[in-house]
């Protein structure tokens, strides 16, 4: 069963359980997946579905940042709950300790010796770690390691 089918089955399960938040979040995600499929005229496989879900999480993180500036604790709690629902369907996020050897390997592979190569390292790292780490966390690790060189 693919990820999209899992999402559809979980919407039905949430409806039976009366879990409106989960139902609404998953319906929104499925609607976004369908919109991407229509726009690109393709059928998304699991990797594409993960990309859409990552985008959904990113939108909610931006909502949290805006709500914090506005002092809207109710919106913050709602967005955090939605993120928790979406993260169930994403690959496990790597910790900083797990990222460091991967980034060090990429730096060594590319032969980067200074901060000027940060863009190349980030490009390789984000391609390799797709869905397993957020860009800002990868950026911090890359920056720290390049500054030590």
Short mmCIF file of N, CA, C and O in Angstrom, two decimals:
data_model
loop_
_atom_site.label_atom_id
_atom_site.label_comp_id
_atom_site.label_asym_id
_atom_site.label_seq_id
_atom_site.Cartn_x
_atom_site.Cartn_y
_atom_site.Cartn_z
N UNK A 1 0.84 -1.17 0.00
CA UNK A 1 0.00 0.00 0.00
C UNK A 1 0.88 1.23 0.00
O UNK A 1 1.77 1.38 0.83
N UNK A 2 0.64 2.12 -0.95
CA UNK A 2 1.42 3.34 -1.06
C UNK A 2 1.02 4.36 0.01
O UNK A 2 0.00 4.22 0.70
N UNK A 3 1.82 5.39 0.12
CA UNK A 3 1.59 6.42 1.12
C UNK A 3 0.27 7.14 0.88
O UNK A 3 -0.47 7.44 1.83
N UNK A 4 -0.06 7.40 -0.38
CA UNK A 4 -1.32 8.09 -0.69
C UNK A 4 -2.51 7.23 -0.26
O UNK A 4 -3.47 7.74 0.33
N UNK A 5 -2.44 5.93 -0.51
CA UNK A 5 -3.52 5.04 -0.11
C UNK A 5 -3.61 4.94 1.42
O UNK A 5 -4.71 4.85 1.98
N UNK A 6 -2.46 4.98 2.08
CA UNK A 6 -2.45 4.97 3.54
C UNK A 6 -3.15 6.21 4.08
O UNK A 6 -3.94 6.13 5.03
N UNK A 7 -2.86 7.37 3.47
CA UNK A 7 -3.51 8.61 3.90
C UNK A 7 -5.02 8.51 3.72
O UNK A 7 -5.79 8.91 4.61
N UNK A 8 -5.46 7.97 2.59
CA UNK A 8 -6.89 7.84 2.33
C UNK A 8 -7.54 6.90 3.34
O UNK A 8 -8.63 7.18 3.85
N UNK A 9 -6.89 5.79 3.64
CA UNK A 9 -7.43 4.85 4.62
C UNK A 9 -7.48 5.49 6.01
O UNK A 9 -8.45 5.27 6.76
N UNK A 10 -6.48 6.29 6.33
CA UNK A 10 -6.45 6.94 7.65
C UNK A 10 -7.50 8.04 7.77
O UNK A 10 -7.97 8.32 8.87
N UNK A 11 -7.88 8.67 6.66
CA UNK A 11 -8.99 9.63 6.69
C UNK A 11 -10.27 8.90 7.08
O UNK A 11 -11.02 9.36 7.95
N UNK A 12 -10.51 7.77 6.46
CA UNK A 12 -11.70 6.97 6.78
C UNK A 12 -11.67 6.52 8.24
O UNK A 12 -12.71 6.58 8.93
N UNK A 13 -10.52 6.09 8.71
CA UNK A 13 -10.40 5.66 10.10
C UNK A 13 -10.64 6.82 11.07
O UNK A 13 -11.30 6.65 12.10
N UNK A 14 -10.13 8.00 10.72
CA UNK A 14 -10.33 9.18 11.56
C UNK A 14 -11.81 9.56 11.59
O UNK A 14 -12.33 9.98 12.62
N UNK A 15 -12.49 9.42 10.46
CA UNK A 15 -13.91 9.72 10.40
C UNK A 15 -14.69 8.76 11.32
O UNK A 15 -15.57 9.19 12.08
N UNK A 16 -14.35 7.48 11.26
CA UNK A 16 -15.03 6.50 12.11
C UNK A 16 -14.76 6.76 13.58
O UNK A 16 -15.63 6.56 14.43
N UNK A 17 -13.55 7.22 13.89
CA UNK A 17 -13.16 7.47 15.27
C UNK A 17 -13.64 8.83 15.78
O UNK A 17 -13.53 9.12 16.97
N UNK A 18 -14.12 9.68 14.88
CA UNK A 18 -14.57 11.01 15.28
C UNK A 18 -13.43 11.97 15.54
O UNK A 18 -13.60 12.99 16.22
N UNK A 19 -12.26 11.68 15.01
CA UNK A 19 -11.07 12.52 15.17
C UNK A 19 -11.07 13.59 14.07
O UNK A 19 -10.49 13.41 13.00
N UNK A 20 -11.72 14.72 14.35
CA UNK A 20 -11.90 15.73 13.31
C UNK A 20 -10.60 16.41 12.91
O UNK A 20 -10.41 16.73 11.74
N UNK A 21 -9.71 16.62 13.88
CA UNK A 21 -8.44 17.28 13.52
C UNK A 21 -7.64 16.42 12.55
O UNK A 21 -7.19 16.90 11.51
N UNK A 22 -7.48 15.15 12.86
CA UNK A 22 -6.73 14.24 11.99
C UNK A 22 -7.40 14.15 10.62
O UNK A 22 -6.74 14.21 9.60
N UNK A 23 -8.73 14.01 10.61
CA UNK A 23 -9.48 13.93 9.36
C UNK A 23 -9.22 15.17 8.50
O UNK A 23 -8.91 15.06 7.32
N UNK A 24 -9.34 16.34 9.11
CA UNK A 24 -9.19 17.58 8.36
C UNK A 24 -7.77 17.78 7.84
O UNK A 24 -7.57 18.23 6.71
N UNK A 25 -6.78 17.46 8.67
CA UNK A 25 -5.38 17.61 8.25
C UNK A 25 -5.07 16.68 7.08
O UNK A 25 -4.47 17.08 6.08
N UNK A 26 -5.52 15.43 7.19
CA UNK A 26 -5.25 14.45 6.13
C UNK A 26 -6.02 14.79 4.86
O UNK A 26 -5.49 14.63 3.76
N UNK A 27 -7.24 15.27 5.00
CA UNK A 27 -8.00 15.69 3.82
C UNK A 27 -7.29 16.85 3.11
O UNK A 27 -7.21 16.89 1.89
N UNK A 28 -6.79 17.79 3.90
CA UNK A 28 -6.05 18.92 3.32
C UNK A 28 -4.80 18.46 2.59
O UNK A 28 -4.48 18.94 1.50
N UNK A 29 -4.09 17.51 3.19
CA UNK A 29 -2.88 16.97 2.56
C UNK A 29 -3.23 16.25 1.27
O UNK A 29 -2.55 16.43 0.25
N UNK A 30 -4.29 15.46 1.29
CA UNK A 30 -4.71 14.75 0.08
C UNK A 30 -5.15 15.72 -1.01
O UNK A 30 -4.88 15.49 -2.20
N UNK A 31 -5.82 16.80 -0.61
CA UNK A 31 -6.22 17.81 -1.59
C UNK A 31 -5.00 18.46 -2.23
O UNK A 31 -4.97 18.69 -3.45
N UNK A 32 -3.98 18.74 -1.43
CA UNK A 32 -2.76 19.34 -1.96
C UNK A 32 -2.04 18.36 -2.90
O UNK A 32 -1.52 18.75 -3.94
N UNK A 33 -2.02 17.09 -2.52
CA UNK A 33 -1.41 16.06 -3.38
C UNK A 33 -2.14 16.02 -4.72
O UNK A 33 -1.51 16.01 -5.78
N UNK A 34 -3.46 16.02 -4.68
CA UNK A 34 -4.27 15.98 -5.90
C UNK A 34 -4.01 17.23 -6.76
O UNK A 34 -3.89 17.14 -7.98
N UNK A 35 -3.89 18.39 -6.11
CA UNK A 35 -3.63 19.62 -6.85
C UNK A 35 -2.28 19.57 -7.56
O UNK A 35 -2.15 19.97 -8.72
N UNK A 36 -1.27 19.05 -6.88
CA UNK A 36 0.06 18.91 -7.49
C UNK A 36 -0.02 17.95 -8.68
O UNK A 36 0.56 18.20 -9.74
N UNK A 37 -0.76 16.86 -8.52
CA UNK A 37 -0.91 15.90 -9.61
C UNK A 37 -1.60 16.53 -10.81
O UNK A 37 -1.19 16.32 -11.96
N UNK A 38 -2.61 17.33 -10.56
CA UNK A 38 -3.32 18.00 -11.66
C UNK A 38 -2.42 19.03 -12.32
O UNK A 38 -2.33 19.10 -13.55
N UNK A 39 -1.75 19.85 -11.52
CA UNK A 39 -0.88 20.90 -12.06
C UNK A 39 0.25 20.32 -12.92
O UNK A 39 0.58 20.87 -13.97
N UNK A 40 0.84 19.24 -12.45
CA UNK A 40 1.98 18.64 -13.16
C UNK A 40 1.57 17.56 -14.15
O UNK A 40 2.40 17.03 -14.87
N UNK A 41 0.30 17.18 -14.10
CA UNK A 41 -0.25 16.13 -14.96
C UNK A 41 0.53 14.82 -14.81
O UNK A 41 0.94 14.19 -15.78
N UNK A 42 0.73 14.45 -13.54
CA UNK A 42 1.41 13.20 -13.21
C UNK A 42 0.67 12.54 -12.04
O UNK A 42 -0.20 13.15 -11.42
N UNK A 43 1.04 11.32 -11.75
CA UNK A 43 0.57 10.64 -10.55
C UNK A 43 1.77 10.56 -9.61
O UNK A 43 2.80 10.00 -9.97
N UNK A 44 1.63 11.14 -8.43
CA UNK A 44 2.75 11.17 -7.49
C UNK A 44 2.99 9.80 -6.86
O UNK A 44 2.06 9.12 -6.44
N UNK A 45 4.24 9.43 -6.83
CA UNK A 45 4.66 8.23 -6.10
C UNK A 45 4.96 8.66 -4.66
O UNK A 45 4.80 9.83 -4.31
N UNK A 46 5.42 7.74 -3.85
CA UNK A 46 5.65 8.03 -2.43
C UNK A 46 6.62 9.20 -2.22
O UNK A 46 6.41 10.02 -1.32
N UNK A 47 7.68 9.30 -3.03
CA UNK A 47 8.63 10.41 -2.87
C UNK A 47 7.96 11.76 -3.08
O UNK A 47 8.20 12.72 -2.35
N UNK A 48 7.11 11.84 -4.09
CA UNK A 48 6.39 13.07 -4.37
C UNK A 48 5.39 13.41 -3.27
O UNK A 48 5.22 14.58 -2.90
N UNK A 49 4.74 12.39 -2.72
CA UNK A 49 3.80 12.59 -1.63
C UNK A 49 4.55 13.11 -0.40
O UNK A 49 4.09 14.03 0.28
N UNK A 50 5.72 12.55 -0.13
CA UNK A 50 6.54 13.01 0.99
C UNK A 50 6.91 14.48 0.79
O UNK A 50 6.85 15.28 1.74
N UNK A 51 7.26 14.88 -0.44
CA UNK A 51 7.58 16.28 -0.71
C UNK A 51 6.41 17.19 -0.38
O UNK A 51 6.58 18.26 0.20
N UNK A 52 5.21 16.77 -0.76
CA UNK A 52 4.01 17.56 -0.47
C UNK A 52 3.80 17.67 1.04
O UNK A 52 3.51 18.75 1.56
N UNK A 53 3.98 16.56 1.74
CA UNK A 53 3.79 16.57 3.20
C UNK A 53 4.83 17.45 3.88
O UNK A 53 4.52 18.15 4.85
N UNK A 54 6.05 17.43 3.37
CA UNK A 54 7.10 18.31 3.91
C UNK A 54 6.68 19.77 3.73
O UNK A 54 6.85 20.60 4.62
N UNK A 55 6.13 20.09 2.57
CA UNK A 55 5.64 21.44 2.31
C UNK A 55 4.52 21.83 3.26
O UNK A 55 4.46 22.97 3.74
N UNK A 56 3.64 20.88 3.56
CA UNK A 56 2.54 21.13 4.50
C UNK A 56 3.10 21.43 5.90
O UNK A 56 2.63 22.35 6.57
N UNK A 57 4.10 20.68 6.32
CA UNK A 57 4.71 20.91 7.63
C UNK A 57 5.39 22.28 7.64
O UNK A 57 5.26 23.04 8.61
N UNK A 58 6.08 22.61 6.56
CA UNK A 58 6.76 23.91 6.48
C UNK A 58 5.75 25.06 6.57
O UNK A 58 6.00 26.05 7.28
N UNK A 59 4.61 24.94 5.91
CA UNK A 59 3.57 25.97 5.99
C UNK A 59 3.11 26.15 7.43
O UNK A 59 2.91 27.28 7.89
N UNK A 60 2.94 25.06 8.13
CA UNK A 60 2.47 25.15 9.51
C UNK A 60 3.54 25.74 10.42
O UNK A 60 3.22 26.45 11.38
N UNK A 61 4.80 25.47 10.14
CA UNK A 61 5.87 26.10 10.93
C UNK A 61 5.88 27.61 10.71
O UNK A 61 6.12 28.38 11.64
N UNK A 62 5.61 28.04 9.48
CA UNK A 62 5.51 29.47 9.20
C UNK A 62 4.31 30.07 9.93
O UNK A 62 4.37 31.19 10.44
N UNK A 63 3.22 29.33 9.99
CA UNK A 63 2.03 29.77 10.72
C UNK A 63 2.37 29.96 12.19
O UNK A 63 1.95 30.94 12.82
N UNK A 64 3.14 29.03 12.74
CA UNK A 64 3.54 29.13 14.15
C UNK A 64 4.37 30.39 14.37
O UNK A 64 4.15 31.13 15.33
N UNK A 65 5.32 30.65 13.48
CA UNK A 65 6.16 31.84 13.62
C UNK A 65 5.31 33.11 13.56
O UNK A 65 5.50 34.03 14.37
N UNK A 66 4.36 33.17 12.62
CA UNK A 66 3.48 34.34 12.51
C UNK A 66 2.60 34.47 13.75
O UNK A 66 2.38 35.57 14.26
N UNK A 67 2.08 33.35 14.24
CA UNK A 67 1.21 33.37 15.42
C UNK A 67 1.98 33.80 16.67
O UNK A 67 1.42 34.48 17.54
N UNK A 68 3.24 33.42 16.76
CA UNK A 68 4.05 33.84 17.90
C UNK A 68 4.25 35.35 17.90
O UNK A 68 4.16 35.99 18.94
N UNK A 69 4.49 35.91 16.71
CA UNK A 69 4.64 37.37 16.61
C UNK A 69 3.34 38.07 16.97
O UNK A 69 3.36 39.17 17.50
N UNK A 70 2.21 37.44 16.66
CA UNK A 70 0.90 38.04 16.93
C UNK A 70 0.38 37.69 18.33
O UNK A 70 -0.66 38.20 18.73
N UNK A 71 1.09 36.81 19.04
CA UNK A 71 0.66 36.42 20.37
C UNK A 71 -0.59 35.55 20.37
O UNK A 71 -1.38 35.60 21.30
N UNK A 72 -0.77 34.75 19.34
CA UNK A 72 -1.95 33.90 19.20
C UNK A 72 -1.62 32.47 19.61
O UNK A 72 -1.32 31.63 18.77
N UNK A 73 -1.69 32.20 20.90
CA UNK A 73 -1.37 30.87 21.41
C UNK A 73 -2.31 29.79 20.88
O UNK A 73 -1.92 28.64 20.73
N UNK A 74 -3.56 30.17 20.59
CA UNK A 74 -4.52 29.20 20.08
C UNK A 74 -4.10 28.67 18.71
O UNK A 74 -4.19 27.48 18.42
N UNK A 75 -3.60 29.57 17.85
CA UNK A 75 -3.14 29.16 16.53
C UNK A 75 -1.87 28.33 16.61
O UNK A 75 -1.67 27.41 15.82
N UNK A 76 -1.02 28.66 17.56
CA UNK A 76 0.22 27.91 17.75
C UNK A 76 -0.10 26.47 18.12
O UNK A 76 0.43 25.52 17.53
N UNK A 77 -1.00 26.28 19.08
CA UNK A 77 -1.36 24.94 19.53
C UNK A 77 -2.00 24.14 18.40
O UNK A 77 -1.70 22.95 18.22
N UNK A 78 -2.85 24.79 17.62
CA UNK A 78 -3.52 24.11 16.50
C UNK A 78 -2.50 23.65 15.45
O UNK A 78 -2.53 22.51 14.99
N UNK A 79 -1.58 24.56 15.09
CA UNK A 79 -0.57 24.22 14.08
C UNK A 79 0.36 23.12 14.57
O UNK A 79 0.76 22.24 13.80
N UNK A 80 0.72 23.16 15.85
CA UNK A 80 1.59 22.11 16.40
C UNK A 80 0.89 20.75 16.35
O UNK A 80 1.53 19.73 16.06
N UNK A 81 -0.39 20.73 16.63
CA UNK A 81 -1.15 19.49 16.54
C UNK A 81 -1.20 18.96 15.12
O UNK A 81 -1.09 17.74 14.88
N UNK A 82 -1.36 19.86 14.15
CA UNK A 82 -1.39 19.46 12.75
C UNK A 82 -0.04 18.92 12.30
O UNK A 82 0.04 17.94 11.56
N UNK A 83 1.04 19.55 12.77
CA UNK A 83 2.39 19.06 12.44
C UNK A 83 2.58 17.65 12.99
O UNK A 83 3.13 16.78 12.31
N UNK A 84 2.10 17.42 14.20
CA UNK A 84 2.23 16.08 14.81
C UNK A 84 1.52 15.03 13.96
O UNK A 84 2.04 13.92 13.77
N UNK A 85 0.37 15.37 13.41
CA UNK A 85 -0.37 14.44 12.55
C UNK A 85 0.43 14.16 11.28
O UNK A 85 0.60 13.01 10.87
N UNK A 86 0.95 15.19 10.65
CA UNK A 86 1.67 15.03 9.39
C UNK A 86 2.99 14.28 9.55
O UNK A 86 3.39 13.50 8.68
N UNK A 87 3.67 14.50 10.66
CA UNK A 87 4.99 13.89 10.85
C UNK A 87 4.92 12.37 10.96
O UNK A 87 5.91 11.69 10.72
N UNK A 88 3.76 11.84 11.27
CA UNK A 88 3.59 10.39 11.33
C UNK A 88 3.90 9.76 9.97
O UNK A 88 4.40 8.65 9.89
N UNK A 89 3.64 10.49 8.91
CA UNK A 89 3.77 9.97 7.55
C UNK A 89 5.12 10.31 6.91
O UNK A 89 5.37 9.92 5.78
N UNK A 90 5.95 11.05 7.62
CA UNK A 90 7.26 11.44 7.08
C UNK A 90 8.35 10.51 7.63
O UNK A 90 8.18 9.92 8.70
N UNK A 91 9.46 10.41 6.90
CA UNK A 91 10.58 9.61 7.43
C UNK A 91 11.06 10.19 8.76
O UNK A 91 10.90 11.39 9.02
N UNK A 92 11.65 9.35 9.57
CA UNK A 92 12.19 9.80 10.85
C UNK A 92 13.23 10.89 10.61
O UNK A 92 14.08 10.78 9.73
N UNK A 93 13.15 11.95 11.41
CA UNK A 93 14.10 13.05 11.29
C UNK A 93 15.40 12.69 11.99
O UNK A 93 15.40 12.15 13.10
N UNK A 94 16.51 12.96 11.32
CA UNK A 94 17.82 12.67 11.88
C UNK A 94 18.20 13.71 12.91
O UNK A 94 17.90 14.90 12.76
N UNK A 95 18.89 13.28 13.95
CA UNK A 95 19.37 14.21 14.97
C UNK A 95 20.66 14.88 14.47
O UNK A 95 21.26 14.44 13.48
N UNK A 96 21.07 15.89 15.18
CA UNK A 96 22.31 16.58 14.82
C UNK A 96 23.49 15.61 14.86
O UNK A 96 24.36 15.65 13.98
N UNK A 97 23.51 14.72 15.84
CA UNK A 97 24.60 13.75 15.97
C UNK A 97 24.63 12.80 14.77
O UNK A 97 25.69 12.36 14.35
N UNK A 98 23.46 12.47 14.24
CA UNK A 98 23.39 11.60 13.07
C UNK A 98 23.76 12.34 11.79
O UNK A 98 24.29 11.75 10.85
N UNK A 99 23.48 13.65 11.75
CA UNK A 99 23.79 14.45 10.57
C UNK A 99 25.29 14.71 10.41
O UNK A 99 25.79 14.76 9.29
N UNK A 100 25.98 14.91 11.51
CA UNK A 100 27.38 15.33 11.45
C UNK A 100 28.28 14.41 10.62
O UNK A 100 29.02 14.88 9.76
N UNK A 101 28.23 13.08 10.82
CA UNK A 101 29.11 12.24 9.98
C UNK A 101 28.69 12.23 8.51
O UNK A 101 29.55 12.12 7.63
N UNK A 102 27.41 12.35 8.24
CA UNK A 102 26.94 12.38 6.86
C UNK A 102 27.46 13.64 6.17
O UNK A 102 27.99 13.57 5.05
N UNK A 103 27.35 14.77 6.85
CA UNK A 103 27.83 16.05 6.29
C UNK A 103 29.34 16.01 6.13
O UNK A 103 29.88 16.46 5.10
N UNK A 104 30.04 15.48 7.11
CA UNK A 104 31.50 15.37 7.02
C UNK A 104 31.90 14.54 5.81
O UNK A 104 32.85 14.88 5.10
N UNK A 105 31.18 13.46 5.56
CA UNK A 105 31.45 12.63 4.38
C UNK A 105 31.23 13.37 3.08
O UNK A 105 32.01 13.24 2.13
N UNK A 106 30.17 14.16 3.02
CA UNK A 106 29.88 14.94 1.81
C UNK A 106 30.97 15.98 1.57
O UNK A 106 31.44 16.15 0.44
N UNK A 107 31.41 16.64 2.64
CA UNK A 107 32.48 17.64 2.52
C UNK A 107 33.75 16.98 2.01
O UNK A 107 34.43 17.50 1.12
N UNK A 108 34.07 15.80 2.54
CA UNK A 108 35.27 15.09 2.11
C UNK A 108 35.14 14.64 0.65
O UNK A 108 36.10 14.78 -0.13
N UNK A 109 33.97 14.12 0.27
CA UNK A 109 33.75 13.68 -1.12
C UNK A 109 33.95 14.81 -2.11
O UNK A 109 34.53 14.61 -3.18
N UNK A 110 33.42 15.98 -1.75
CA UNK A 110 33.50 17.13 -2.66
C UNK A 110 34.84 17.85 -2.58
O UNK A 110 35.14 18.69 -3.43
N UNK A 111 35.63 17.55 -1.57
CA UNK A 111 36.93 18.20 -1.42
C UNK A 111 36.82 19.67 -1.05
O UNK A 111 37.67 20.48 -1.41
N UNK A 112 35.79 20.03 -0.31
CA UNK A 112 35.56 21.42 0.08
C UNK A 112 36.50 21.76 1.23
O UNK A 112 36.65 20.99 2.18
N UNK A 113 37.13 22.95 1.14
CA UNK A 113 38.08 23.33 2.18
C UNK A 113 37.75 24.67 2.84
O UNK A 113 38.46 25.09 3.75
N UNK A 114 36.70 25.34 2.39
CA UNK A 114 36.34 26.62 3.01
C UNK A 114 34.84 26.91 2.84
O UNK A 114 34.12 26.15 2.22
N UNK A 115 34.41 28.03 3.39
CA UNK A 115 32.99 28.40 3.37
C UNK A 115 32.45 28.64 1.96
O UNK A 115 31.24 28.60 1.75
N UNK A 116 33.33 28.89 1.02
CA UNK A 116 32.88 29.16 -0.36
C UNK A 116 32.15 27.95 -0.96
O UNK A 116 31.36 28.10 -1.87
N UNK A 117 32.42 26.77 -0.44
CA UNK A 117 31.80 25.57 -0.96
C UNK A 117 30.50 25.19 -0.27
O UNK A 117 29.94 24.12 -0.52
N UNK A 118 29.96 26.08 0.57
CA UNK A 118 28.77 25.75 1.34
C UNK A 118 27.58 25.41 0.42
O UNK A 118 26.83 24.48 0.70
N UNK A 119 27.42 26.13 -0.66
CA UNK A 119 26.30 25.88 -1.58
C UNK A 119 26.36 24.48 -2.17
O UNK A 119 25.35 23.79 -2.27
N UNK A 120 27.55 24.07 -2.57
CA UNK A 120 27.71 22.72 -3.15
C UNK A 120 27.41 21.65 -2.11
O UNK A 120 26.73 20.66 -2.41
N UNK A 121 27.91 21.86 -0.88
CA UNK A 121 27.67 20.89 0.19
C UNK A 121 26.17 20.83 0.51
O UNK A 121 25.60 19.74 0.63
N UNK A 122 25.52 21.99 0.60
CA UNK A 122 24.09 22.02 0.90
C UNK A 122 23.28 21.30 -0.19
O UNK A 122 22.35 20.57 0.11
N UNK A 123 23.65 21.53 -1.44
CA UNK A 123 22.94 20.89 -2.54
C UNK A 123 23.01 19.37 -2.45
O UNK A 123 22.00 18.67 -2.57
N UNK A 124 24.21 18.86 -2.21
CA UNK A 124 24.40 17.42 -2.07
C UNK A 124 23.68 16.88 -0.83
O UNK A 124 23.04 15.84 -0.87
N UNK A 125 23.82 17.61 0.28
CA UNK A 125 23.24 17.15 1.54
C UNK A 125 21.72 17.10 1.46
O UNK A 125 21.10 16.12 1.88
N UNK A 126 21.11 18.13 0.91
CA UNK A 126 19.65 18.16 0.84
C UNK A 126 19.12 17.09 -0.10
O UNK A 126 18.06 16.50 0.15
N UNK A 127 19.86 16.80 -1.16
CA UNK A 127 19.44 15.73 -2.07
C UNK A 127 19.54 14.37 -1.38
O UNK A 127 18.66 13.53 -1.51
N UNK A 128 20.59 14.18 -0.63
CA UNK A 128 20.82 12.90 0.04
C UNK A 128 19.90 12.70 1.25
O UNK A 128 19.52 11.58 1.57
N UNK A 129 19.56 13.79 1.93
CA UNK A 129 18.80 13.70 3.18
C UNK A 129 17.33 14.07 3.00
O UNK A 129 16.65 14.35 3.98
N UNK A 130 16.86 14.03 1.79
CA UNK A 130 15.50 14.46 1.47
C UNK A 130 14.48 13.85 2.43
O UNK A 130 14.36 12.64 2.54
N UNK A 131 13.77 14.72 3.15
CA UNK A 131 12.73 14.28 4.06
C UNK A 131 13.23 13.82 5.42
O UNK A 131 12.44 13.59 6.32
N UNK A 132 14.54 13.70 5.58
CA UNK A 132 15.08 13.20 6.84
C UNK A 132 15.63 14.31 7.74
O UNK A 132 15.94 14.05 8.89
N UNK A 133 15.74 15.52 7.19
CA UNK A 133 16.25 16.64 7.98
C UNK A 133 15.77 17.94 7.36
O UNK A 133 15.64 18.04 6.13
N UNK A 134 15.52 18.92 8.21
CA UNK A 134 15.10 20.22 7.72
C UNK A 134 16.32 21.00 7.25
O UNK A 134 17.42 20.86 7.78
N UNK A 135 16.10 21.84 6.26
CA UNK A 135 17.19 22.61 5.67
C UNK A 135 17.94 23.48 6.65
O UNK A 135 19.16 23.58 6.58
N UNK A 136 17.21 24.11 7.59
CA UNK A 136 17.91 24.98 8.54
C UNK A 136 18.82 24.19 9.47
O UNK A 136 19.90 24.66 9.82
N UNK A 137 18.44 22.98 9.84
CA UNK A 137 19.30 22.15 10.69
C UNK A 137 20.53 21.68 9.91
O UNK A 137 21.64 21.71 10.42
N UNK A 138 20.33 21.28 8.66
CA UNK A 138 21.45 20.87 7.81
C UNK A 138 22.41 22.04 7.62
O UNK A 138 23.62 21.89 7.73
N UNK A 139 21.85 23.21 7.38
CA UNK A 139 22.67 24.41 7.18
C UNK A 139 23.54 24.71 8.40
O UNK A 139 24.72 25.05 8.26
N UNK A 140 22.98 24.57 9.59
CA UNK A 140 23.76 24.81 10.81
C UNK A 140 24.93 23.84 10.92
O UNK A 140 26.05 24.24 11.25
N UNK A 141 24.68 22.57 10.63
CA UNK A 141 25.74 21.56 10.72
C UNK A 141 26.82 21.83 9.67
O UNK A 141 28.01 21.78 9.96
N UNK A 142 26.39 22.13 8.44
CA UNK A 142 27.35 22.42 7.36
C UNK A 142 28.20 23.63 7.74
O UNK A 142 29.43 23.59 7.62
N UNK A 143 27.55 24.69 8.19
CA UNK A 143 28.28 25.91 8.56
C UNK A 143 29.29 25.62 9.67
O UNK A 143 30.45 26.03 9.59
N UNK A 144 28.88 24.90 10.71
CA UNK A 144 29.78 24.57 11.82
C UNK A 144 30.99 23.78 11.32
O UNK A 144 32.13 24.07 11.70
N UNK A 145 30.75 22.79 10.47
CA UNK A 145 31.85 21.95 10.02
C UNK A 145 32.79 22.71 9.08
O UNK A 145 34.01 22.52 9.13
N UNK A 146 32.23 23.56 8.23
CA UNK A 146 33.08 24.32 7.31
C UNK A 146 33.90 25.38 8.06
O UNK A 146 35.03 25.69 7.65
N UNK A 147 33.37 25.93 9.14
CA UNK A 147 34.11 26.92 9.90
C UNK A 147 35.29 26.30 10.65
O UNK A 147 36.27 26.97 10.93
N UNK A 148 35.19 25.00 10.92
CA UNK A 148 36.29 24.30 11.61
C UNK A 148 37.45 23.98 10.68
O UNK A 148 38.52 23.62 11.13
N UNK A 149 37.22 24.03 9.35
CA UNK A 149 38.29 23.68 8.40
C UNK A 149 39.36 24.72 8.33
O UNK A 149 39.20 25.86 8.56
#
